[in-house]
Amino acid sequence: MYNVVILTAGVSSYRIGRRQAGLPLLSHIKERSQEYTGPEKARCKSIEMPEPELEFEKKDTIAELFISVDSVLREGRFSEASQLLETVMEHDFDHPLLFENMRAIGFWKNREGKISSLSGVPLGRQLIDYFDEFTLFCERKGGTDISVYPPVKHFVFTKARTVLEEALLAGESSVLSDIGRALMEQSEHAKAVEIFERILKTDRYNAWALGYLSEAYRILHEEERSSLYLREALFYDPLMIPYGRIAHPLIASLAVMARSEGFAEEEEVRLWLGMYGEISGILSVRRKLAPEETVNLRKTIAKLEADLRAGVRKSRTEPRLLLAYAWLIGERMIDESTAGDARITGEIELIMKKMRSVNDTIAGRFAERMRRQ
């Protein structure tokens, strides 16, 4: 049992005021009671408060403090959040959520000056860059499953999106990719689709945008479109896809296949994902290429063939060339108007021969897949 001095009058209003401010209660009640002298002191009395009740009060205060931390972080007030956690430490030094959250807030407190010195597009982009660093920082320290992570994320992408959209309205189209990223982080997937499709109108082979577009359609339960755009992202540049922010199960399945074939390095695995998508039939959704796209595909094949002959980074060139052959064969087969055309059949056989000269095993598995279609 603890002997606690409290005021018999005015305690309720004082308690409410402290709670609204998100500040501790018990120690300050005693401090305030000792300020009174003379007749006012007679209004105070000493009562015994059971230890369990004190413990409940402490837990209640800590919960309120963490609510206040969440609130100020959503507004980017990192120093204030740090002070609130120091108050938690005064109440419960061994609180299980304390130090990992203090460390995380310290990351942002150390960058507060830089953030306050920026505005407009530089501010939006710096916030996103800092958030990516922050995520890696948290993962190294034990993970992002900490209470301060969601409110920090809310602040970063709300603020970034606001300043970037203002720039877009002013005619700054280079911010589209940053806005698309912010929309994905805020789960505004339908709006993100509009942004990524807008990017692709002027940059058709942007694998970063294609990867995000595939993820957005997957979340929106448009599986065929998701598969189509993933296939294209893996073809145009598999190393530019934002894998860390995409949870597409097809990527995981293809990666397992590639690793089972002996590819251990992450870059190698990613370079082979597209080809394993063709072999397995996992990425079977395709569209007919526009004439200029077919011309570009043939040019890509010619360049990759020259690189392979010259021995230019075979580990990169081989999977990309095989995938380009697979795409060209698929394009020739998809056109029903040429079905049975001996010239087209001969071209497909020539491409298959080239595939076998590069990798006979992969070519054989691809041919078997084509026969089953």
CSV table of C-alpha atoms in Angstrom, one decimal:
chain,number,residue,atom,x,y,z
A,1,MET,CA,0.0,0.0,0.0
A,2,TYR,CA,1.2,3.5,-0.8
A,3,ASN,CA,0.3,6.7,1.1
A,4,VAL,CA,-0.8,9.2,-1.5
A,5,VAL,CA,-1.8,12.8,-0.8
A,6,ILE,CA,-4.6,14.0,-3.0
A,7,LEU,CA,-6.9,17.0,-3.2
A,8,THR,CA,-10.5,16.4,-2.1
A,9,ALA,CA,-11.7,19.1,-4.4
A,10,GLY,CA,-10.6,19.9,-7.9
A,11,VAL,CA,-8.9,16.5,-8.5
A,12,SER,CA,-11.3,15.5,-11.3
A,13,SER,CA,-10.8,18.6,-13.4
A,14,TYR,CA,-7.0,18.4,-12.8
A,15,ARG,CA,-6.9,14.7,-13.9
A,16,ILE,CA,-8.9,15.5,-17.0
A,17,GLY,CA,-6.6,18.4,-17.9
A,18,ARG,CA,-3.5,16.2,-17.5
A,19,ARG,CA,-5.0,13.4,-19.6
A,20,GLN,CA,-6.0,15.8,-22.4
A,21,ALA,CA,-2.5,17.1,-22.5
A,22,GLY,CA,-1.2,13.5,-22.6
A,23,LEU,CA,0.8,14.1,-19.4
A,24,PRO,CA,1.4,11.9,-16.3
A,25,LEU,CA,-1.1,12.1,-13.4
A,26,LEU,CA,-0.1,10.7,-10.0
A,27,SER,CA,3.2,12.3,-9.3
A,28,HIS,CA,1.8,15.7,-10.2
A,29,ILE,CA,-1.2,15.3,-8.0
A,30,LYS,CA,1.1,15.0,-5.0
A,31,GLU,CA,3.2,18.0,-6.2
A,32,ARG,CA,0.1,20.2,-6.5
A,33,SER,CA,-1.2,19.3,-3.1
A,34,GLN,CA,2.0,20.4,-1.4
A,35,GLU,CA,1.6,23.9,-2.9
A,36,TYR,CA,-1.3,24.7,-0.7
A,37,THR,CA,-0.9,26.3,2.8
A,38,GLY,CA,-3.3,27.5,5.6
A,39,PRO,CA,-7.0,26.8,5.2
A,40,GLU,CA,-6.5,25.3,1.7
A,41,LYS,CA,-4.2,22.7,3.1
A,42,ALA,CA,-7.0,21.5,5.4
A,43,ARG,CA,-8.9,20.5,2.3
A,44,CYS,CA,-6.3,17.8,1.6
A,45,LYS,CA,-6.2,14.5,3.3
A,46,SER,CA,-4.0,11.5,3.2
A,47,ILE,CA,-5.5,8.2,2.0
A,48,GLU,CA,-4.1,4.9,1.2
A,49,MET,CA,-4.2,3.8,-2.4
A,50,PRO,CA,-3.7,0.1,-3.1
A,51,GLU,CA,-0.6,-0.9,-5.2
A,52,PRO,CA,-2.8,-2.4,-8.0
A,53,GLU,CA,-4.6,0.9,-8.4
A,54,LEU,CA,-1.3,2.7,-8.8
A,55,GLU,CA,-0.2,0.2,-11.4
A,56,PHE,CA,-3.5,0.7,-13.3
A,57,GLU,CA,-2.9,4.5,-13.2
A,58,LYS,CA,0.6,4.1,-14.5
A,59,LYS,CA,-0.5,1.8,-17.4
A,60,ASP,CA,-3.3,4.2,-18.2
A,61,THR,CA,-0.8,7.1,-18.4
A,62,ILE,CA,1.6,5.3,-20.6
A,63,ALA,CA,-1.1,4.3,-23.0
A,64,GLU,CA,-2.2,7.9,-23.2
A,65,LEU,CA,1.4,9.0,-23.9
A,66,PHE,CA,1.8,6.5,-26.7
A,67,ILE,CA,-1.5,7.9,-28.2
A,68,SER,CA,0.1,11.3,-28.0
A,69,VAL,CA,3.3,10.0,-29.7
A,70,ASP,CA,1.2,8.6,-32.6
A,71,SER,CA,-0.6,12.0,-33.0
A,72,VAL,CA,2.5,14.2,-33.1
A,73,LEU,CA,4.4,11.8,-35.4
A,74,ARG,CA,1.5,12.1,-37.9
A,75,GLU,CA,2.3,15.8,-38.1
A,76,GLY,CA,6.1,15.3,-38.3
A,77,ARG,CA,6.8,16.6,-34.8
A,78,PHE,CA,9.7,14.3,-34.0
A,79,SER,CA,11.4,16.2,-31.2
A,80,GLU,CA,8.1,16.4,-29.4
A,81,ALA,CA,7.5,12.7,-29.9
A,82,SER,CA,11.0,12.0,-28.4
A,83,GLN,CA,10.1,14.1,-25.3
A,84,LEU,CA,6.9,12.1,-24.8
A,85,LEU,CA,8.8,8.9,-24.9
A,86,GLU,CA,11.3,10.3,-22.3
A,87,THR,CA,8.2,10.8,-20.1
A,88,VAL,CA,7.3,7.1,-20.7
A,89,MET,CA,10.8,6.2,-19.6
A,90,GLU,CA,10.3,8.1,-16.3
A,91,HIS,CA,7.2,6.0,-15.6
A,92,ASP,CA,8.5,2.6,-16.8
A,93,PHE,CA,12.2,2.3,-17.7
A,94,ASP,CA,11.7,-1.3,-18.8
A,95,HIS,CA,8.6,-0.8,-21.0
A,96,PRO,CA,8.9,-3.3,-23.9
A,97,LEU,CA,8.0,-0.8,-26.6
A,98,LEU,CA,10.2,2.0,-25.3
A,99,PHE,CA,13.8,1.8,-26.6
A,100,GLU,CA,13.1,0.5,-30.1
A,101,ASN,CA,10.6,3.3,-30.6
A,102,MET,CA,13.0,5.9,-29.1
A,103,ARG,CA,15.7,4.7,-31.5
A,104,ALA,CA,13.4,4.9,-34.5
A,105,ILE,CA,12.3,8.4,-33.6
A,106,GLY,CA,16.0,9.4,-33.1
A,107,PHE,CA,16.5,8.6,-36.8
A,108,TRP,CA,14.0,11.3,-37.8
A,109,LYS,CA,15.0,13.7,-35.0
A,110,ASN,CA,18.6,13.7,-36.4
A,111,ARG,CA,17.2,14.7,-39.8
A,112,GLU,CA,14.6,17.3,-38.6
A,113,GLY,CA,16.9,20.2,-39.5
A,114,LYS,CA,17.4,19.1,-43.1
A,115,ILE,CA,13.6,18.4,-43.5
A,116,SER,CA,12.7,21.9,-42.2
A,117,SER,CA,15.2,23.5,-44.6
A,118,LEU,CA,13.5,22.1,-47.7
A,119,SER,CA,10.2,22.8,-49.5
A,120,GLY,CA,8.4,21.7,-52.7
A,121,VAL,CA,9.7,18.9,-54.9
A,122,PRO,CA,13.1,18.6,-53.0
A,123,LEU,CA,11.2,18.1,-49.7
A,124,GLY,CA,8.9,15.5,-51.2
A,125,ARG,CA,11.7,13.5,-52.7
A,126,GLN,CA,13.9,13.8,-49.6
A,127,LEU,CA,11.1,12.5,-47.3
A,128,ILE,CA,10.7,9.5,-49.5
A,129,ASP,CA,14.4,8.8,-49.6
A,130,TYR,CA,14.6,9.2,-45.9
A,131,PHE,CA,11.7,6.8,-45.4
A,132,ASP,CA,13.5,4.1,-47.5
A,133,GLU,CA,16.6,4.6,-45.3
A,134,PHE,CA,14.4,4.5,-42.3
A,135,THR,CA,12.8,1.2,-43.4
A,136,LEU,CA,16.3,-0.4,-43.8
A,137,PHE,CA,17.3,1.0,-40.5
A,138,CYS,CA,14.4,-0.6,-38.7
A,139,GLU,CA,14.9,-3.9,-40.5
A,140,ARG,CA,18.5,-4.0,-39.4
A,141,LYS,CA,17.4,-3.3,-35.8
A,142,GLY,CA,14.7,-5.9,-35.6
A,143,GLY,CA,11.9,-5.0,-38.1
A,144,THR,CA,9.2,-2.5,-38.9
A,145,ASP,CA,6.6,-3.9,-36.5
A,146,ILE,CA,7.0,-1.0,-34.1
A,147,SER,CA,4.3,1.4,-33.0
A,148,VAL,CA,6.0,4.5,-34.5
A,149,TYR,CA,6.4,3.1,-38.0
A,150,PRO,CA,2.8,3.6,-39.2
A,151,PRO,CA,2.4,7.3,-38.1
A,152,VAL,CA,5.8,8.1,-39.5
A,153,LYS,CA,4.8,6.5,-42.8
A,154,HIS,CA,1.5,8.5,-42.7
A,155,PHE,CA,3.4,11.8,-42.3
A,156,VAL,CA,6.0,11.1,-45.0
A,157,PHE,CA,3.7,10.1,-47.8
A,158,THR,CA,0.9,12.6,-46.9
A,159,LYS,CA,3.4,15.5,-46.9
A,160,ALA,CA,5.3,14.2,-49.9
A,161,ARG,CA,2.2,13.7,-51.9
A,162,THR,CA,0.9,17.2,-51.1
A,163,VAL,CA,4.0,19.0,-52.3
A,164,LEU,CA,4.5,16.7,-55.3
A,165,GLU,CA,0.9,17.1,-56.5
A,166,GLU,CA,1.2,20.9,-56.2
A,167,ALA,CA,4.3,20.6,-58.5
A,168,LEU,CA,2.4,18.5,-60.9
A,169,LEU,CA,-0.4,21.0,-61.1
A,170,ALA,CA,2.3,23.6,-61.9
A,171,GLY,CA,3.4,21.5,-64.9
A,172,GLU,CA,6.2,19.4,-63.3
A,173,SER,CA,5.6,16.0,-64.9
A,174,SER,CA,8.8,14.5,-63.6
A,175,VAL,CA,7.1,14.0,-60.2
A,176,LEU,CA,4.6,11.4,-61.6
A,177,SER,CA,6.7,8.4,-60.4
A,178,ASP,CA,7.1,9.9,-56.9
A,179,ILE,CA,3.3,10.5,-56.7
A,180,GLY,CA,2.6,7.0,-57.9
A,181,ARG,CA,4.9,5.6,-55.2
A,182,ALA,CA,3.1,7.7,-52.5
A,183,LEU,CA,-0.3,6.6,-53.7
A,184,MET,CA,0.8,2.9,-53.4
A,185,GLU,CA,2.1,3.5,-49.9
A,186,GLN,CA,-1.3,5.1,-49.0
A,187,SER,CA,-3.2,2.2,-50.5
A,188,GLU,CA,-4.8,4.5,-53.1
A,189,HIS,CA,-4.3,1.8,-55.8
A,190,ALA,CA,-6.9,2.9,-58.3
A,191,LYS,CA,-5.4,6.4,-58.4
A,192,ALA,CA,-1.9,4.8,-58.6
A,193,VAL,CA,-3.0,2.9,-61.7
A,194,GLU,CA,-3.9,6.2,-63.4
A,195,ILE,CA,-0.5,7.6,-62.6
A,196,PHE,CA,1.5,4.6,-63.8
A,197,GLU,CA,-0.5,4.4,-67.0
A,198,ARG,CA,0.2,8.1,-67.6
A,199,ILE,CA,3.9,7.4,-67.2
A,200,LEU,CA,3.7,4.6,-69.7
A,201,LYS,CA,2.1,6.8,-72.3
A,202,THR,CA,5.5,8.6,-72.7
A,203,ASP,CA,7.8,5.8,-71.5
A,204,ARG,CA,6.3,2.5,-72.7
A,205,TYR,CA,9.3,0.4,-71.6
A,206,ASN,CA,9.5,1.7,-68.0
A,207,ALA,CA,9.9,-1.5,-66.0
A,208,TRP,CA,9.7,0.3,-62.7
A,209,ALA,CA,6.2,1.7,-63.6
A,210,LEU,CA,5.2,-1.7,-65.1
A,211,GLY,CA,6.1,-3.5,-62.0
A,212,TYR,CA,4.1,-1.1,-59.8
A,213,LEU,CA,1.2,-1.3,-62.2
A,214,SER,CA,1.2,-5.1,-62.0
A,215,GLU,CA,1.1,-4.9,-58.2
A,216,ALA,CA,-1.7,-2.3,-58.2
A,217,TYR,CA,-3.9,-4.4,-60.5
A,218,ARG,CA,-3.1,-7.5,-58.4
A,219,ILE,CA,-4.4,-5.7,-55.3
A,220,LEU,CA,-7.4,-4.6,-57.2
A,221,HIS,CA,-8.1,-8.3,-58.1
A,222,GLU,CA,-7.5,-7.8,-61.9
A,223,GLU,CA,-5.3,-10.8,-62.2
A,224,GLU,CA,-5.0,-10.9,-66.0
A,225,ARG,CA,-3.8,-7.3,-66.3
A,226,SER,CA,-1.5,-7.9,-63.4
A,227,SER,CA,0.1,-10.9,-65.1
A,228,LEU,CA,0.4,-9.0,-68.4
A,229,TYR,CA,2.2,-6.1,-66.9
A,230,LEU,CA,4.5,-8.3,-64.8
A,231,ARG,CA,5.5,-10.2,-67.9
A,232,GLU,CA,6.4,-7.0,-69.7
A,233,ALA,CA,8.3,-5.6,-66.7
A,234,LEU,CA,10.4,-8.8,-66.6
A,235,PHE,CA,11.1,-8.5,-70.3
A,236,TYR,CA,12.0,-4.8,-70.5
A,237,ASP,CA,14.3,-4.6,-67.5
A,238,PRO,CA,14.0,-7.1,-64.7
A,239,LEU,CA,16.6,-5.3,-62.6
A,240,MET,CA,14.5,-2.1,-62.4
A,241,ILE,CA,11.4,-3.7,-60.8
A,242,PRO,CA,10.8,-2.5,-57.2
A,243,TYR,CA,10.8,-6.0,-55.8
A,244,GLY,CA,11.0,-4.8,-52.2
A,245,ARG,CA,7.6,-3.1,-52.5
A,246,ILE,CA,5.9,-5.8,-54.6
A,247,ALA,CA,4.3,-8.8,-52.9
A,248,HIS,CA,3.3,-10.5,-56.2
A,249,PRO,CA,3.1,-14.3,-55.6
A,250,LEU,CA,4.1,-15.0,-59.2
A,251,ILE,CA,7.5,-13.4,-58.6
A,252,ALA,CA,8.1,-15.7,-55.6
A,253,SER,CA,7.1,-18.8,-57.6
A,254,LEU,CA,9.4,-17.9,-60.5
A,255,ALA,CA,12.3,-17.1,-58.1
A,256,VAL,CA,11.9,-20.6,-56.5
A,257,MET,CA,12.2,-22.1,-60.0
A,258,ALA,CA,15.3,-20.1,-60.8
A,259,ARG,CA,17.0,-21.0,-57.6
A,260,SER,CA,16.2,-24.7,-58.0
A,261,GLU,CA,18.1,-24.5,-61.3
A,262,GLY,CA,21.2,-23.4,-59.5
A,263,PHE,CA,21.0,-19.6,-59.7
A,264,ALA,CA,22.0,-18.2,-56.3
A,265,GLU,CA,22.9,-14.6,-56.9
A,266,GLU,CA,19.9,-12.2,-56.6
A,267,GLU,CA,20.7,-10.5,-59.9
A,268,GLU,CA,21.0,-13.8,-61.7
A,269,VAL,CA,17.6,-14.9,-60.3
A,270,ARG,CA,15.9,-11.7,-61.5
A,271,LEU,CA,17.4,-11.9,-65.0
A,272,TRP,CA,16.0,-15.4,-65.4
A,273,LEU,CA,12.5,-14.8,-64.0
A,274,GLY,CA,11.0,-13.8,-67.3
A,275,MET,CA,12.3,-16.9,-69.1
A,276,TYR,CA,11.0,-19.2,-66.4
A,277,GLY,CA,7.7,-17.4,-66.7
A,278,GLU,CA,7.6,-18.5,-70.4
A,279,ILE,CA,8.7,-22.0,-69.8
A,280,SER,CA,6.3,-22.7,-67.0
A,281,GLY,CA,3.3,-20.9,-68.5
A,282,ILE,CA,2.9,-18.9,-65.4
A,283,LEU,CA,3.0,-15.7,-67.4
A,284,SER,CA,0.7,-16.8,-70.2
A,285,VAL,CA,-1.3,-13.6,-70.6
A,286,ARG,CA,0.1,-11.6,-73.5
A,287,ARG,CA,-1.0,-8.9,-76.0
A,288,LYS,CA,-0.2,-8.4,-79.6
A,289,LEU,CA,2.6,-6.0,-80.1
A,290,ALA,CA,2.3,-2.9,-82.1
A,291,PRO,CA,4.3,-2.9,-85.4
A,292,GLU,CA,6.9,-0.5,-83.9
A,293,GLU,CA,7.3,-2.7,-80.9
A,294,THR,CA,8.0,-5.7,-83.1
A,295,VAL,CA,10.6,-3.7,-84.9
A,296,ASN,CA,12.2,-2.8,-81.6
A,297,LEU,CA,12.1,-6.4,-80.5
A,298,ARG,CA,14.0,-7.5,-83.6
A,299,LYS,CA,16.6,-4.7,-83.0
A,300,THR,CA,17.0,-5.9,-79.4
A,301,ILE,CA,17.6,-9.4,-80.6
A,302,ALA,CA,20.2,-8.3,-83.1
A,303,LYS,CA,22.1,-6.3,-80.4
A,304,LEU,CA,22.0,-9.1,-77.9
A,305,GLU,CA,23.2,-11.6,-80.5
A,306,ALA,CA,26.1,-9.3,-81.2
A,307,ASP,CA,26.9,-8.9,-77.5
A,308,LEU,CA,26.8,-12.7,-77.0
A,309,ARG,CA,29.2,-13.3,-79.8
A,310,ALA,CA,31.5,-10.7,-78.4
A,311,GLY,CA,31.3,-12.3,-74.9
A,312,VAL,CA,29.8,-9.2,-73.4
A,313,ARG,CA,28.5,-10.2,-69.9
A,314,LYS,CA,27.2,-13.6,-70.9
A,315,SER,CA,25.4,-14.0,-67.6
A,316,ARG,CA,23.2,-11.0,-68.4
A,317,THR,CA,23.0,-11.4,-72.2
A,318,GLU,CA,22.0,-15.1,-72.3
A,319,PRO,CA,18.7,-14.9,-70.3
A,320,ARG,CA,17.7,-11.7,-72.0
A,321,LEU,CA,18.3,-13.1,-75.5
A,322,LEU,CA,16.5,-16.3,-74.8
A,323,LEU,CA,13.5,-14.3,-73.5
A,324,ALA,CA,13.6,-12.0,-76.6
A,325,TYR,CA,13.5,-15.1,-78.8
A,326,ALA,CA,10.5,-16.5,-76.8
A,327,TRP,CA,8.7,-13.2,-77.2
A,328,LEU,CA,9.3,-13.1,-81.0
A,329,ILE,CA,8.0,-16.7,-81.3
A,330,GLY,CA,5.0,-15.9,-79.3
A,331,GLU,CA,4.3,-12.8,-81.4
A,332,ARG,CA,4.5,-14.8,-84.6
A,333,MET,CA,2.2,-17.5,-83.2
A,334,ILE,CA,-0.4,-15.1,-81.8
A,335,ASP,CA,-1.4,-13.7,-85.2
A,336,GLU,CA,-4.2,-15.9,-86.4
A,337,SER,CA,-4.1,-14.4,-89.9
A,338,THR,CA,-0.7,-16.1,-90.4
A,339,ALA,CA,-1.8,-19.6,-89.2
A,340,GLY,CA,-0.5,-22.3,-91.5
A,341,ASP,CA,1.7,-19.8,-93.3
A,342,ALA,CA,4.8,-21.7,-94.4
A,343,ARG,CA,7.0,-18.6,-94.2
A,344,ILE,CA,6.0,-17.9,-90.6
A,345,THR,CA,6.5,-21.6,-89.7
A,346,GLY,CA,10.0,-21.4,-91.2
A,347,GLU,CA,10.8,-18.3,-89.2
A,348,ILE,CA,9.7,-19.9,-86.0
A,349,GLU,CA,11.9,-22.9,-86.7
A,350,LEU,CA,14.9,-20.6,-87.4
A,351,ILE,CA,14.3,-18.8,-84.1
A,352,MET,CA,14.1,-22.1,-82.2
A,353,LYS,CA,17.4,-23.2,-83.8
A,354,LYS,CA,19.0,-20.0,-82.5
A,355,MET,CA,17.6,-20.6,-79.1
A,356,ARG,CA,19.1,-24.1,-79.0
A,357,SER,CA,22.5,-22.7,-80.0
A,358,VAL,CA,22.4,-20.5,-76.9
A,359,ASN,CA,20.9,-22.9,-74.4
A,360,ASP,CA,19.7,-26.3,-75.6
A,361,THR,CA,18.0,-27.3,-72.4
A,362,ILE,CA,16.0,-24.1,-72.0
A,363,ALA,CA,15.1,-24.1,-75.7
A,364,GLY,CA,13.8,-27.7,-75.4
A,365,ARG,CA,11.6,-26.9,-72.4
A,366,PHE,CA,10.3,-23.8,-74.1
A,367,ALA,CA,9.4,-25.9,-77.3
A,368,GLU,CA,7.6,-28.4,-75.2
A,369,ARG,CA,5.6,-25.6,-73.6
A,370,MET,CA,4.7,-24.3,-77.0
A,371,ARG,CA,3.5,-27.7,-78.1
A,372,ARG,CA,1.2,-28.0,-75.1
A,373,GLN,CA,-0.5,-24.6,-75.9
